[in-house]
PDB file of C-alpha atoms in Angstrom:
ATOM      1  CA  UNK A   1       4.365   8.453  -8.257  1.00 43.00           C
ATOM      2  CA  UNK A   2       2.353   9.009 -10.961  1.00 36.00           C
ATOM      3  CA  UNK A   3      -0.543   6.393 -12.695  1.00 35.00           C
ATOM      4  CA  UNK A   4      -1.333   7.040 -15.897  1.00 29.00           C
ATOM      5  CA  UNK A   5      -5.852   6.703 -15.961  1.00 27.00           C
ATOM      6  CA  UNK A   6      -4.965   3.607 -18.547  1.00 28.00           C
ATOM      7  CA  UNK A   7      -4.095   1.534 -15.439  1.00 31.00           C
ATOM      8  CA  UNK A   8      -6.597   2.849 -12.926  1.00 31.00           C
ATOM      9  CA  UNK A   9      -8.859  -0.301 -13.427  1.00 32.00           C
ATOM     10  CA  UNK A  10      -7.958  -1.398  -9.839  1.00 36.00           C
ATOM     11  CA  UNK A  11      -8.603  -5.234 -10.718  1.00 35.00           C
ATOM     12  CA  UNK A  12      -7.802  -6.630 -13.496  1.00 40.00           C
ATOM     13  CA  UNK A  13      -9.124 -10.125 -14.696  1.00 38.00           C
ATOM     14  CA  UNK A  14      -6.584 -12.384 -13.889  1.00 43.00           C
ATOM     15  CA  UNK A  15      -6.175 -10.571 -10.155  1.00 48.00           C
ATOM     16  CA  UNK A  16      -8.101 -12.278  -7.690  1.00 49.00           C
ATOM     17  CA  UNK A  17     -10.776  -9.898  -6.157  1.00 43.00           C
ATOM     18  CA  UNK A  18     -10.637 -11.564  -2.721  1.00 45.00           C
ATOM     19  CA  UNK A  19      -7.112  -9.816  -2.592  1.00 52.00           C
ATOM     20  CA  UNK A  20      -8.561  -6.244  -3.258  1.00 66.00           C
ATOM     21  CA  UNK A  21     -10.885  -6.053  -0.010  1.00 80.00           C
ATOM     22  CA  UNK A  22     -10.585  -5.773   3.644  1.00 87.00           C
ATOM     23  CA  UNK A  23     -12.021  -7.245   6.558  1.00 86.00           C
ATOM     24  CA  UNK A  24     -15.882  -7.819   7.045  1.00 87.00           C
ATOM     25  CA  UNK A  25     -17.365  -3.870   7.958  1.00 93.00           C
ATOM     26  CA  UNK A  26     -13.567  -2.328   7.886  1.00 95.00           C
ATOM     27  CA  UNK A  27     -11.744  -0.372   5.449  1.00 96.00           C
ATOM     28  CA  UNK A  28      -7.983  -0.942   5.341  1.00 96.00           C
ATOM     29  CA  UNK A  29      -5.961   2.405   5.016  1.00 98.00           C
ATOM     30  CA  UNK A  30      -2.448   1.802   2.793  1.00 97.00           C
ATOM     31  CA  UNK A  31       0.375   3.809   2.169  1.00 98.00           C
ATOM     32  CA  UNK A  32       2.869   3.536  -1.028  1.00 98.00           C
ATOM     33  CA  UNK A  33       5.997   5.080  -1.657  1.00 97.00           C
ATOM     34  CA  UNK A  34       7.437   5.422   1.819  1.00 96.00           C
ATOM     35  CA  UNK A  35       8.904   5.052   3.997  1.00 98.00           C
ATOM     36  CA  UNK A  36       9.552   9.226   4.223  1.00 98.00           C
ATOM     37  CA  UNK A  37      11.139  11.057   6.957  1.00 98.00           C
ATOM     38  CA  UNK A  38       9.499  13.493   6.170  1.00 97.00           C
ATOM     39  CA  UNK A  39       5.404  12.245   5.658  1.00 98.00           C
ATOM     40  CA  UNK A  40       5.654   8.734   7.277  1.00 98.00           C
ATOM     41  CA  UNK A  41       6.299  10.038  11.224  1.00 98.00           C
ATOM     42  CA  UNK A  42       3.193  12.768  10.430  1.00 98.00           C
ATOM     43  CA  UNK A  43       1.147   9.603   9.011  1.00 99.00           C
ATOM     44  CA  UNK A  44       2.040   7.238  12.031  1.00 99.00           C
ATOM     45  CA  UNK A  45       1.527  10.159  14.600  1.00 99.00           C
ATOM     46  CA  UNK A  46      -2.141  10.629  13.214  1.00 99.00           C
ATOM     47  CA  UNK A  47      -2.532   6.842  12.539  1.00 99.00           C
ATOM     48  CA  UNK A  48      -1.685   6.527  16.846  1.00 99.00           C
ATOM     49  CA  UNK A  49      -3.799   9.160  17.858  1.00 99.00           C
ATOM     50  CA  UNK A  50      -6.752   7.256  16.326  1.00 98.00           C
ATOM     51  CA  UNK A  51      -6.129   3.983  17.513  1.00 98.00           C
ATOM     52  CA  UNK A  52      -5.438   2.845  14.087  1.00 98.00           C
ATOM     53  CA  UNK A  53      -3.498   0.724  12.479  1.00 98.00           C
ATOM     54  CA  UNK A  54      -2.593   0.851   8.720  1.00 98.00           C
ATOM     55  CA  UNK A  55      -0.519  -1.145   5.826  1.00 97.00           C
ATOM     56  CA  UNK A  56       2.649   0.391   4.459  1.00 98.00           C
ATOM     57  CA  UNK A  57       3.720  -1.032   1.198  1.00 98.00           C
ATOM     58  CA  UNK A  58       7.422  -0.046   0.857  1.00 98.00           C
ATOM     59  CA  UNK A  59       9.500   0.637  -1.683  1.00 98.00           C
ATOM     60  CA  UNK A  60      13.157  -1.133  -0.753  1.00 98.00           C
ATOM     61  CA  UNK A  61      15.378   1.989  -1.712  1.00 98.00           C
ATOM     62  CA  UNK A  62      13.501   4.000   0.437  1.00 98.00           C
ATOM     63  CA  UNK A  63      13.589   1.453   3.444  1.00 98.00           C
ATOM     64  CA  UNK A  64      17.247   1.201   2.933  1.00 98.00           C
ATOM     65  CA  UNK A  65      17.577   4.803   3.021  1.00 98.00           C
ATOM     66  CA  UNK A  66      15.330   5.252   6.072  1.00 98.00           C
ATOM     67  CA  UNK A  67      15.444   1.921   7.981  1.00 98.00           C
ATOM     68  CA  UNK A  68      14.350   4.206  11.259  1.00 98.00           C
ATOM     69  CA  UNK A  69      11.406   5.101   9.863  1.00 98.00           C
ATOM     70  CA  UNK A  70      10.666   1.622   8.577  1.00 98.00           C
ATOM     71  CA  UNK A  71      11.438   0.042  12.295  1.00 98.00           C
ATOM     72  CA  UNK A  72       9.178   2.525  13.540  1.00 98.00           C
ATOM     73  CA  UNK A  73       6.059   1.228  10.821  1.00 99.00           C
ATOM     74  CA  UNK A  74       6.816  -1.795  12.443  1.00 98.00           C
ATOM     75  CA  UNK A  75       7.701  -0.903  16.163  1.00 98.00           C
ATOM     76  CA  UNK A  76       3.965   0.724  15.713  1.00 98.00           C
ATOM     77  CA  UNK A  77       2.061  -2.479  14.820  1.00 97.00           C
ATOM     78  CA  UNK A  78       1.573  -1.364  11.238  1.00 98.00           C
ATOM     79  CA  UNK A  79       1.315  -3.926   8.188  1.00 97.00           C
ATOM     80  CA  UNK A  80       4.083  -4.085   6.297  1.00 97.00           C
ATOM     81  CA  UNK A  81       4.534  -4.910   1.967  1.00 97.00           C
ATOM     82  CA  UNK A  82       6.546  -4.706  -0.391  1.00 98.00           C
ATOM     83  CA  UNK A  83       5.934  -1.805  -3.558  1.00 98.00           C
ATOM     84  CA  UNK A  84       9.499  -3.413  -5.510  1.00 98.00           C
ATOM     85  CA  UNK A  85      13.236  -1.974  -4.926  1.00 98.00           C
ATOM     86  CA  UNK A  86      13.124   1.298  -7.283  1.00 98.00           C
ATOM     87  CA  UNK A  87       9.140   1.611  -8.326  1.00 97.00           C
ATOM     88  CA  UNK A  88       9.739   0.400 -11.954  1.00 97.00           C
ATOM     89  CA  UNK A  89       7.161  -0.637 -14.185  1.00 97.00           C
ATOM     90  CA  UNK A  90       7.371  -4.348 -13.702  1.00 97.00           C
ATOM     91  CA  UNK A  91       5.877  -5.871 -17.339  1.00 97.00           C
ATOM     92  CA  UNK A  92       9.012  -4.338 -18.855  1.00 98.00           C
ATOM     93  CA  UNK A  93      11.743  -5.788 -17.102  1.00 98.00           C
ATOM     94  CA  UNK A  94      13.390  -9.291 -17.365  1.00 98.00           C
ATOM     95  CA  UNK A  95      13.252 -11.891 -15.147  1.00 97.00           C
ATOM     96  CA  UNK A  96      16.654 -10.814 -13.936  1.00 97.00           C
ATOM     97  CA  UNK A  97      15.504  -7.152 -13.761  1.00 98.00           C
ATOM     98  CA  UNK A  98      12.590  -9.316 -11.452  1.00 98.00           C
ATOM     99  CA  UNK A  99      14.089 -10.592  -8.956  1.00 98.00           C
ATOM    100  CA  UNK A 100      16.031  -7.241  -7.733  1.00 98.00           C
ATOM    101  CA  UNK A 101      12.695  -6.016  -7.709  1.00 98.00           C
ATOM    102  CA  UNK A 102      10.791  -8.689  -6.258  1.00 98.00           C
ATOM    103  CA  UNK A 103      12.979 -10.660  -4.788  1.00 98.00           C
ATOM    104  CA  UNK A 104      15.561  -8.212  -3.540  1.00 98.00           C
ATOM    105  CA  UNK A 105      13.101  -5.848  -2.224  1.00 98.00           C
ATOM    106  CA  UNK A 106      11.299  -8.618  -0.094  1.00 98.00           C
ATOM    107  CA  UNK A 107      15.039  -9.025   1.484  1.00 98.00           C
ATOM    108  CA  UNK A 108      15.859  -6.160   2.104  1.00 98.00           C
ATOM    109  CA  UNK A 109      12.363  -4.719   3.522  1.00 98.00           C
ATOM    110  CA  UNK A 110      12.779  -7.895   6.010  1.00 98.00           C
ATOM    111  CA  UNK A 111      16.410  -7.211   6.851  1.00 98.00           C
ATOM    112  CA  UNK A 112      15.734  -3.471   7.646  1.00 98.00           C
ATOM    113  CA  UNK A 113      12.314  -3.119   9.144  1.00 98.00           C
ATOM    114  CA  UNK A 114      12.338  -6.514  10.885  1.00 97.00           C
ATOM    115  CA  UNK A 115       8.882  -7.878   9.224  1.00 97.00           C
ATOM    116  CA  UNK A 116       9.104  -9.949   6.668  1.00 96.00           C
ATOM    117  CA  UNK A 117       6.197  -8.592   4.013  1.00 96.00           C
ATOM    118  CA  UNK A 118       3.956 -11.099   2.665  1.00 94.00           C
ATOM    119  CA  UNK A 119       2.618  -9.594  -0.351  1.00 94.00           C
ATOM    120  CA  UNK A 120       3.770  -7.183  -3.145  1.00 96.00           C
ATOM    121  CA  UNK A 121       1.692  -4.241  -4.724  1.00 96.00           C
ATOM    122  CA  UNK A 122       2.636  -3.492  -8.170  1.00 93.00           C
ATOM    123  CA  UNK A 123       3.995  -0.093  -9.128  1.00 95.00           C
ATOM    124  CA  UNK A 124       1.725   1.889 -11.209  1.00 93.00           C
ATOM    125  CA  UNK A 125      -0.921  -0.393 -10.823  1.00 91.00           C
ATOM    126  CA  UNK A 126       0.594  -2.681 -13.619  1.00 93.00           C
ATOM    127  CA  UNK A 127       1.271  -6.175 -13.597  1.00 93.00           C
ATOM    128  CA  UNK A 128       0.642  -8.964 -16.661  1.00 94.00           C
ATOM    129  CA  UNK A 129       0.148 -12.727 -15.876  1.00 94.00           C
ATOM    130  CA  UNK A 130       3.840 -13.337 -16.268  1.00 96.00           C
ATOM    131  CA  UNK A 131       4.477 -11.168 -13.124  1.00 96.00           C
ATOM    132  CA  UNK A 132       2.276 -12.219 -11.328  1.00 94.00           C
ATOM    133  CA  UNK A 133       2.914 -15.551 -11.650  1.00 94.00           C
ATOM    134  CA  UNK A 134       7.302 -14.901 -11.150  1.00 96.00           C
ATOM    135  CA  UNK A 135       6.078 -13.372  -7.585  1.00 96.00           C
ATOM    136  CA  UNK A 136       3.782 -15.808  -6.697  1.00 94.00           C
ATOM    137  CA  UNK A 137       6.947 -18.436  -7.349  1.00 96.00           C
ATOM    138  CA  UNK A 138       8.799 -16.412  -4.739  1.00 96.00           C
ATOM    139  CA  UNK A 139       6.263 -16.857  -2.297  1.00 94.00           C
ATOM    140  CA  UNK A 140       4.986 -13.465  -1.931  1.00 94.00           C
ATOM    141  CA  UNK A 141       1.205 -12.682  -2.990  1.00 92.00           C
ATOM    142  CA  UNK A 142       0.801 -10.168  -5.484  1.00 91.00           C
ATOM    143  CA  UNK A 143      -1.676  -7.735  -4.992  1.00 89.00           C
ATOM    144  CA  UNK A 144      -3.260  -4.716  -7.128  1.00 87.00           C
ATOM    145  CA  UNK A 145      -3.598  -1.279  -5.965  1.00 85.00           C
ATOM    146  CA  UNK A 146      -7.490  -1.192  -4.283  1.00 88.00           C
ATOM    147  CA  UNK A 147      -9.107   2.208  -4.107  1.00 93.00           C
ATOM    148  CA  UNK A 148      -7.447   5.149  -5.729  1.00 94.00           C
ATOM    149  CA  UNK A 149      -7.697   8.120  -4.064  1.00 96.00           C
ATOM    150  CA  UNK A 150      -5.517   9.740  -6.442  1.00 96.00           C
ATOM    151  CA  UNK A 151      -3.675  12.032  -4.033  1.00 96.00           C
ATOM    152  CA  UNK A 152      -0.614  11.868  -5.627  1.00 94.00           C
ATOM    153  CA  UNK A 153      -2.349  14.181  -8.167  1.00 94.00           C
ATOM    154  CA  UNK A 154      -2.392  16.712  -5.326  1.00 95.00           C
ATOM    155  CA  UNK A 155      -5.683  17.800  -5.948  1.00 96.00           C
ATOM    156  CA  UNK A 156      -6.592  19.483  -2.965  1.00 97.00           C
ATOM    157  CA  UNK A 157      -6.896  18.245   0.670  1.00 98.00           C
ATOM    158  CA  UNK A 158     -11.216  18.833   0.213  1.00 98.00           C
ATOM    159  CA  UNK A 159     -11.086  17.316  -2.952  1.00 98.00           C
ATOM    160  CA  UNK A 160      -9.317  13.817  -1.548  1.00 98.00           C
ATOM    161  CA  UNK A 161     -12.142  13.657   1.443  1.00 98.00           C
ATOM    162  CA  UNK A 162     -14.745  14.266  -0.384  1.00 98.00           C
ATOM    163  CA  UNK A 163     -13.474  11.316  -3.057  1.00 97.00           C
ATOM    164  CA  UNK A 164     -13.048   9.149  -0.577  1.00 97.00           C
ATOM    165  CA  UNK A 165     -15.790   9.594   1.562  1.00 97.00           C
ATOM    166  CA  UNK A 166     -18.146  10.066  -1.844  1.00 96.00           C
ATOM    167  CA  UNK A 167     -17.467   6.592  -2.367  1.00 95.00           C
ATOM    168  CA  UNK A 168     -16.956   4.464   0.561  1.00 95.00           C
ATOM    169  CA  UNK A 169     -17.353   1.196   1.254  1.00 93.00           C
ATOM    170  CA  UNK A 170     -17.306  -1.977   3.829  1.00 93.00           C
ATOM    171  CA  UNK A 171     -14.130  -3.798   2.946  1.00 92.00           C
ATOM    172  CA  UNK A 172     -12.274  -0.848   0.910  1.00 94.00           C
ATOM    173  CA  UNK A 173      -9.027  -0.715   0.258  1.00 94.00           C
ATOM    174  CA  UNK A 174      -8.187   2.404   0.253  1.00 96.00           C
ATOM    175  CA  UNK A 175      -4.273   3.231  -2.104  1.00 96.00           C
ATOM    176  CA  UNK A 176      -2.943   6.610  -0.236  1.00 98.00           C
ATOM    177  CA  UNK A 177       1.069   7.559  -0.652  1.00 97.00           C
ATOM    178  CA  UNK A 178       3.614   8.528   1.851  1.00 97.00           C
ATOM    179  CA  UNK A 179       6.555   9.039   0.005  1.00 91.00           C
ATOM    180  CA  UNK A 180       8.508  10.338  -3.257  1.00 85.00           C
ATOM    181  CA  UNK A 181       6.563  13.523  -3.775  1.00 86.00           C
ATOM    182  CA  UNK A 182       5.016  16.236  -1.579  1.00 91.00           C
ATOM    183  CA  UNK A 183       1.958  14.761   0.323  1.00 96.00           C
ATOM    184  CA  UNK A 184       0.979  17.134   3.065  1.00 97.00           C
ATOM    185  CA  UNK A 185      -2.416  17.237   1.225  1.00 98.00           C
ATOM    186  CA  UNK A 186      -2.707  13.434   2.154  1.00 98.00           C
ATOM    187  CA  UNK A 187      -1.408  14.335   5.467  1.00 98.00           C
ATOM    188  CA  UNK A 188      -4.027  16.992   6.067  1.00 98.00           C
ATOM    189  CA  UNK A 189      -6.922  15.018   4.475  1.00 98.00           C
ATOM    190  CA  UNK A 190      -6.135  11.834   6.911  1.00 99.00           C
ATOM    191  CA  UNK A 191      -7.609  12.930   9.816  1.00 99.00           C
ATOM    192  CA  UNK A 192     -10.570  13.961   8.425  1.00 99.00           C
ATOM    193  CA  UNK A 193     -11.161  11.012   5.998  1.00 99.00           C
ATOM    194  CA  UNK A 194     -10.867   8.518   9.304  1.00 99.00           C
ATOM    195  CA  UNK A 195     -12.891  10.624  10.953  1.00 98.00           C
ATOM    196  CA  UNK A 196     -15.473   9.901   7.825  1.00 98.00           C
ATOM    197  CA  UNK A 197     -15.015   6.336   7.959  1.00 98.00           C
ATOM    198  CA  UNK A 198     -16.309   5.717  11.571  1.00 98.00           C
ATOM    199  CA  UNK A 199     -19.023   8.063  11.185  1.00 98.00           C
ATOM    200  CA  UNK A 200     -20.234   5.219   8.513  1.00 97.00           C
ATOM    201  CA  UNK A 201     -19.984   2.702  11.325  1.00 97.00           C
ATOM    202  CA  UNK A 202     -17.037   1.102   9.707  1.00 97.00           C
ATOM    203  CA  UNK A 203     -13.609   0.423  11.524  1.00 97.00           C
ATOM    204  CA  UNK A 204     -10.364  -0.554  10.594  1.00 97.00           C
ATOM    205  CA  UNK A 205      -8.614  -3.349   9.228  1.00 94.00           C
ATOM    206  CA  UNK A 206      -4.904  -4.140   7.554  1.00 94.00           C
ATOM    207  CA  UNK A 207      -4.013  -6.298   4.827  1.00 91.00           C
ATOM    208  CA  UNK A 208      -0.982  -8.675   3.642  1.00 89.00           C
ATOM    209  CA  UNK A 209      -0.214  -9.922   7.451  1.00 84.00           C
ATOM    210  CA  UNK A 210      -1.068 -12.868   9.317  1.00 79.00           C
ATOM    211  CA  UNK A 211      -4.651 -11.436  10.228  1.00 76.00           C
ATOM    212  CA  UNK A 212      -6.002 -11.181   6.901  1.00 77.00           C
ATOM    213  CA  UNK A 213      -8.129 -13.780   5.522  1.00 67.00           C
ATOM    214  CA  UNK A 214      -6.786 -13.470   1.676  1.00 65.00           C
ATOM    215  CA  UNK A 215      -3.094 -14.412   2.324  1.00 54.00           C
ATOM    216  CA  UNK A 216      -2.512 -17.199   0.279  1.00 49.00           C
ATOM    217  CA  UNK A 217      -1.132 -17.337  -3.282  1.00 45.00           C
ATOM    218  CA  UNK A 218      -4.015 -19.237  -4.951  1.00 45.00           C
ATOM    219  CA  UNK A 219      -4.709 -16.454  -7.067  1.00 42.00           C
TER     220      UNK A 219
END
């Protein structure tokens, strides 16, 4: 989906930074959007021919629609968390409109995938202290989008290496899509950007499960 560049701070003030980085000298690969039957299966297949293991933040329509792909995330040892039901923009809906998205979503990604996701990344990158504070009240830790690598933009496979590996860094969190649009450009960029990655002497880390050290709600 697209961001509009107003909300591609990646942190805002009231977000806790703790909950924007990975493990001590990893970088955590995530996926939005998904799951796909289409992207997802090409992402895993990569994802298990490195020895790597990713997050998947999903959106609950798309779970519902492709619960064998989302049992599959999870059947893999991926990270699982929740991206809302329908991708709205969350500071302009009601409480009501809140809890489908929130609330709903966290159900529903449990019910069909079989993991229960911890935290929720905000659509578009946008969030106010009102929503952040309604889905820490549910339990779930909200989290902001990390890293950009803008390859929903489809800018090129070269161009999303070389923007990723430009800027690299020990406990990146690195925002990549699997679903909603085209992405064989992230696809086709994957291998290579891993490949990047462990040639910096970094490995790999997920976040928003029981192995990351920022899973709280104290934010």
């Amino acid at each position: 989906m697209c961001i509009s560049s107003v909300l591609l701070t990646g942190i805002s003030k009231a977000d806790n930074p703790a909950q924007t980085i990975a493990a001590p000298h990893t970088v955590a690969l995530t996926f939005d959007d998904g799951p796909s039957p289409i992207y997802t299966p090409q992402i895993l297949a990569i994802l298990k021919k490195y020895h790597i293991k990713a997050t998947f933040f999903m959106v609950g329509s798309n779970a519902k629609l492709y619960p064998e792909i989302a049992q599959q995330v999870v059947a893999e040892g991926h990270a699982v968390g929740s991206h809302s039901m329908t991708h709205p923009m969350l500071t302009k809906l009601s409480d009501a409109q809140l809890y489908r998205e929130v609330v709903e979503a966290e159900n529903v990604i449990t019910q069909v995938s079989g993991l229960k996701p911890l935290c929720l990344r905000y659509p578009f990158g946008a969030s106010n202290a009102h929503v952040r504070q309604y889905i820490r009240d549910h339990g779930i830790i909200p989290v902001p989008m990390g890293f950009n690598s803008f390859d929903y933009d489809r800018p090129g496979t070269e161009k999303i290496i070389s923007w990723l590996l430009k800027n690299l860094y020990s406990r990146q969190v690195i925002l990549m899509h699997d679903g909603y649009d085209k992405r064989e450009q992230t696809v086709a960029a994957l291998p290579a950007v891993i490949e990047g990655i462990k040639k910096k002497g970094l490995g790999f880390s997920t976040v928003c499960d029981n192995s990351w050290p920022y899973s709280d709600l104290s934010a």
